């Protein structure tokens, strides 16, 4: 052991004198894990709520997860017959030409046809309680639409704050209507 230390010392001294400048941490991309961060986003399939994995730059951020939800199903998800019960005016999301008439939003008399969103979804977190505000032009939320938002926000929260306690989400939709619920009964995100 002593002989090994005597040999290692001159080698370390030789390497230290190679005139190689020291550097700090060099930022070079994302984590080396090779796994993109995902968050569950909840859509509707044949009248049932289902969790869909979505990649995100902000795992654990309920506002970002709900932003993904408000964009609606991707073309691939539409091909799997996933839909949304959330009503969004055309300025926030343009319905596909194949959208059912019930999914197309017609403003009430006196409302503008195109409403420019004034904000994005925002979330305030206090432990396992989330307060979420949806952008103007979103809603009013039906029972299924409220479950989509509540499960999506709570699912995102659980990505970085796992807990056995229910997550409570209070939502104010874009029309000012408030709903609240927990993530009890939200389906789990399944692989594949």
GROMACS .gro file of C-alpha atoms in nm:
model
  192
    1UNK     CA    1   0.000   0.000   0.000
    2UNK     CA    2   0.285   0.234   0.092
    3UNK     CA    3   0.466   0.152  -0.234
    4UNK     CA    4   0.153   0.235  -0.434
    5UNK     CA    5   0.127   0.575  -0.266
    6UNK     CA    6   0.496   0.646  -0.340
    7UNK     CA    7   0.441   0.568  -0.712
    8UNK     CA    8   0.115   0.760  -0.737
    9UNK     CA    9   0.255   1.083  -0.587
   10UNK     CA   10   0.507   1.156  -0.867
   11UNK     CA   11   0.244   1.074  -1.132
   12UNK     CA   12  -0.003   1.319  -0.975
   13UNK     CA   13   0.263   1.590  -0.951
   14UNK     CA   14   0.358   1.537  -1.316
   15UNK     CA   15  -0.003   1.569  -1.427
   16UNK     CA   16  -0.058   1.878  -1.216
   17UNK     CA   17   0.233   2.052  -1.387
   18UNK     CA   18   0.109   1.994  -1.743
   19UNK     CA   19  -0.006   2.357  -1.763
   20UNK     CA   20  -0.369   2.258  -1.825
   21UNK     CA   21  -0.598   2.542  -1.718
   22UNK     CA   22  -0.871   2.461  -1.469
   23UNK     CA   23  -1.230   2.523  -1.564
   24UNK     CA   24  -1.559   2.534  -1.384
   25UNK     CA   25  -1.864   2.332  -1.474
   26UNK     CA   26  -1.928   2.339  -1.848
   27UNK     CA   27  -2.299   2.334  -1.942
   28UNK     CA   28  -2.351   2.103  -2.237
   29UNK     CA   29  -2.715   2.011  -2.288
   30UNK     CA   30  -2.973   1.828  -2.081
   31UNK     CA   31  -2.933   1.550  -1.831
   32UNK     CA   32  -2.736   1.246  -1.939
   33UNK     CA   33  -3.012   1.003  -1.848
   34UNK     CA   34  -3.139   0.975  -2.204
   35UNK     CA   35  -3.498   0.989  -2.080
   36UNK     CA   36  -3.703   1.295  -2.172
   37UNK     CA   37  -3.912   1.432  -1.883
   38UNK     CA   38  -4.282   1.355  -1.920
   39UNK     CA   39  -4.601   1.474  -1.758
   40UNK     CA   40  -4.944   1.313  -1.776
   41UNK     CA   41  -5.207   1.501  -1.977
   42UNK     CA   42  -5.567   1.379  -1.957
   43UNK     CA   43  -5.792   1.339  -2.261
   44UNK     CA   44  -6.119   1.160  -2.324
   45UNK     CA   45  -6.155   0.826  -2.503
   46UNK     CA   46  -6.509   0.698  -2.557
   47UNK     CA   47  -6.639   0.892  -2.258
   48UNK     CA   48  -6.359   0.784  -2.023
   49UNK     CA   49  -6.068   0.988  -1.893
   50UNK     CA   50  -5.723   0.857  -1.999
   51UNK     CA   51  -5.371   0.971  -1.912
   52UNK     CA   52  -5.135   1.039  -2.203
   53UNK     CA   53  -4.760   1.098  -2.154
   54UNK     CA   54  -4.633   1.425  -2.297
   55UNK     CA   55  -4.272   1.540  -2.304
   56UNK     CA   56  -4.215   1.871  -2.132
   57UNK     CA   57  -3.931   2.106  -2.051
   58UNK     CA   58  -4.091   2.178  -1.713
   59UNK     CA   59  -4.183   1.853  -1.534
   60UNK     CA   60  -4.383   1.920  -1.221
   61UNK     CA   61  -4.518   2.253  -1.349
   62UNK     CA   62  -4.898   2.235  -1.342
   63UNK     CA   63  -4.938   2.550  -1.555
   64UNK     CA   64  -4.719   2.405  -1.830
   65UNK     CA   65  -4.903   2.071  -1.821
   66UNK     CA   66  -5.240   2.246  -1.853
   67UNK     CA   67  -5.099   2.452  -2.143
   68UNK     CA   68  -5.024   2.119  -2.318
   69UNK     CA   69  -5.379   2.004  -2.238
   70UNK     CA   70  -5.535   2.319  -2.384
   71UNK     CA   71  -5.353   2.258  -2.714
   72UNK     CA   72  -5.564   1.946  -2.748
   73UNK     CA   73  -5.478   1.602  -2.878
   74UNK     CA   74  -5.196   1.567  -3.130
   75UNK     CA   75  -5.275   1.427  -3.476
   76UNK     CA   76  -5.154   1.085  -3.358
   77UNK     CA   77  -5.377   1.105  -3.050
   78UNK     CA   78  -5.673   1.209  -3.266
   79UNK     CA   79  -5.604   0.896  -3.473
   80UNK     CA   80  -5.647   0.696  -3.151
   81UNK     CA   81  -5.984   0.870  -3.104
   82UNK     CA   82  -5.874   1.085  -2.811
   83UNK     CA   83  -6.076   1.404  -2.768
   84UNK     CA   84  -6.118   1.685  -2.520
   85UNK     CA   85  -6.422   1.820  -2.341
   86UNK     CA   86  -6.253   2.157  -2.287
   87UNK     CA   87  -6.402   2.442  -2.485
   88UNK     CA   88  -6.145   2.690  -2.611
   89UNK     CA   89  -6.216   2.983  -2.842
   90UNK     CA   90  -6.037   2.973  -3.176
   91UNK     CA   91  -5.771   3.223  -3.068
   92UNK     CA   92  -5.636   2.966  -2.821
   93UNK     CA   93  -5.679   2.652  -3.029
   94UNK     CA   94  -5.807   2.603  -3.380
   95UNK     CA   95  -6.036   2.301  -3.397
   96UNK     CA   96  -5.956   2.054  -3.670
   97UNK     CA   97  -6.189   2.053  -3.972
   98UNK     CA   98  -6.307   1.709  -3.858
   99UNK     CA   99  -6.409   1.838  -3.514
  100UNK     CA  100  -6.763   1.751  -3.422
  101UNK     CA  101  -7.004   2.047  -3.418
  102UNK     CA  102  -7.029   2.020  -3.038
  103UNK     CA  103  -6.653   2.077  -3.014
  104UNK     CA  104  -6.667   2.397  -3.219
  105UNK     CA  105  -6.726   2.701  -3.004
  106UNK     CA  106  -6.970   2.966  -3.118
  107UNK     CA  107  -6.959   3.284  -2.911
  108UNK     CA  108  -7.272   3.414  -2.745
  109UNK     CA  109  -7.434   3.726  -2.893
  110UNK     CA  110  -7.217   4.028  -2.814
  111UNK     CA  111  -6.899   3.824  -2.762
  112UNK     CA  112  -6.613   3.873  -3.011
  113UNK     CA  113  -6.566   3.595  -3.267
  114UNK     CA  114  -6.189   3.584  -3.207
  115UNK     CA  115  -6.066   3.652  -2.860
  116UNK     CA  116  -5.694   3.712  -2.810
  117UNK     CA  117  -5.567   3.528  -2.504
  118UNK     CA  118  -5.444   3.770  -2.241
  119UNK     CA  119  -5.250   3.513  -2.042
  120UNK     CA  120  -5.163   3.147  -2.009
  121UNK     CA  121  -5.266   2.903  -1.740
  122UNK     CA  122  -5.109   2.988  -1.406
  123UNK     CA  123  -5.075   2.775  -1.097
  124UNK     CA  124  -5.001   2.856  -0.735
  125UNK     CA  125  -4.881   2.567  -0.519
  126UNK     CA  126  -4.909   2.529  -0.141
  127UNK     CA  127  -4.816   2.179  -0.035
  128UNK     CA  128  -5.068   1.944  -0.198
  129UNK     CA  129  -5.309   2.229  -0.285
  130UNK     CA  130  -5.303   2.394  -0.626
  131UNK     CA  131  -5.489   2.705  -0.734
  132UNK     CA  132  -5.513   2.721  -1.112
  133UNK     CA  133  -5.634   3.000  -1.338
  134UNK     CA  134  -5.713   2.924  -1.701
  135UNK     CA  135  -5.668   3.179  -1.980
  136UNK     CA  136  -5.949   3.403  -2.096
  137UNK     CA  137  -6.156   3.221  -2.356
  138UNK     CA  138  -6.134   2.882  -2.185
  139UNK     CA  139  -6.454   2.729  -2.055
  140UNK     CA  140  -6.702   2.714  -1.904
  141UNK     CA  141  -6.589   2.371  -1.785
  142UNK     CA  142  -6.825   2.075  -1.798
  143UNK     CA  143  -6.780   1.800  -1.540
  144UNK     CA  144  -6.552   1.601  -1.773
  145UNK     CA  145  -6.353   1.910  -1.873
  146UNK     CA  146  -6.300   1.997  -1.505
  147UNK     CA  147  -6.172   1.641  -1.441
  148UNK     CA  148  -5.931   1.678  -1.735
  149UNK     CA  149  -5.786   1.998  -1.589
  150UNK     CA  150  -5.779   1.875  -1.227
  151UNK     CA  151  -5.614   1.542  -1.314
  152UNK     CA  152  -5.360   1.708  -1.548
  153UNK     CA  153  -5.258   1.972  -1.292
  154UNK     CA  154  -5.240   1.720  -1.006
  155UNK     CA  155  -5.054   1.468  -1.223
  156UNK     CA  156  -4.791   1.728  -1.311
  157UNK     CA  157  -4.756   1.823  -0.945
  158UNK     CA  158  -4.696   1.460  -0.849
  159UNK     CA  159  -4.409   1.429  -1.098
  160UNK     CA  160  -4.181   1.629  -0.867
  161UNK     CA  161  -4.377   1.612  -0.540
  162UNK     CA  162  -4.496   1.255  -0.489
  163UNK     CA  163  -4.731   1.213  -0.196
  164UNK     CA  164  -4.985   0.965  -0.066
  165UNK     CA  165  -5.226   1.246   0.024
  166UNK     CA  166  -5.480   1.358  -0.237
  167UNK     CA  167  -5.384   1.666  -0.437
  168UNK     CA  168  -5.658   1.930  -0.430
  169UNK     CA  169  -5.696   2.158  -0.732
  170UNK     CA  170  -5.914   2.472  -0.738
  171UNK     CA  171  -5.970   2.595  -1.094
  172UNK     CA  172  -6.103   2.927  -1.219
  173UNK     CA  173  -6.189   2.892  -1.587
  174UNK     CA  174  -6.163   3.170  -1.843
  175UNK     CA  175  -6.525   3.271  -1.785
  176UNK     CA  176  -6.466   3.321  -1.410
  177UNK     CA  177  -6.646   3.003  -1.299
  178UNK     CA  178  -6.476   2.813  -1.015
  179UNK     CA  179  -6.458   2.438  -0.964
  180UNK     CA  180  -6.250   2.225  -0.731
  181UNK     CA  181  -6.165   1.862  -0.684
  182UNK     CA  182  -5.895   1.612  -0.597
  183UNK     CA  183  -5.694   1.368  -0.801
  184UNK     CA  184  -5.867   1.073  -0.634
  185UNK     CA  185  -5.994   0.852  -0.915
  186UNK     CA  186  -5.767   0.998  -1.182
  187UNK     CA  187  -5.637   0.712  -1.398
  188UNK     CA  188  -5.267   0.634  -1.372
  189UNK     CA  189  -5.029   0.695  -1.658
  190UNK     CA  190  -4.956   0.360  -1.819
  191UNK     CA  191  -4.667   0.266  -2.045
  192UNK     CA  192  -4.736   0.210  -2.413
   0.00000   0.00000   0.00000
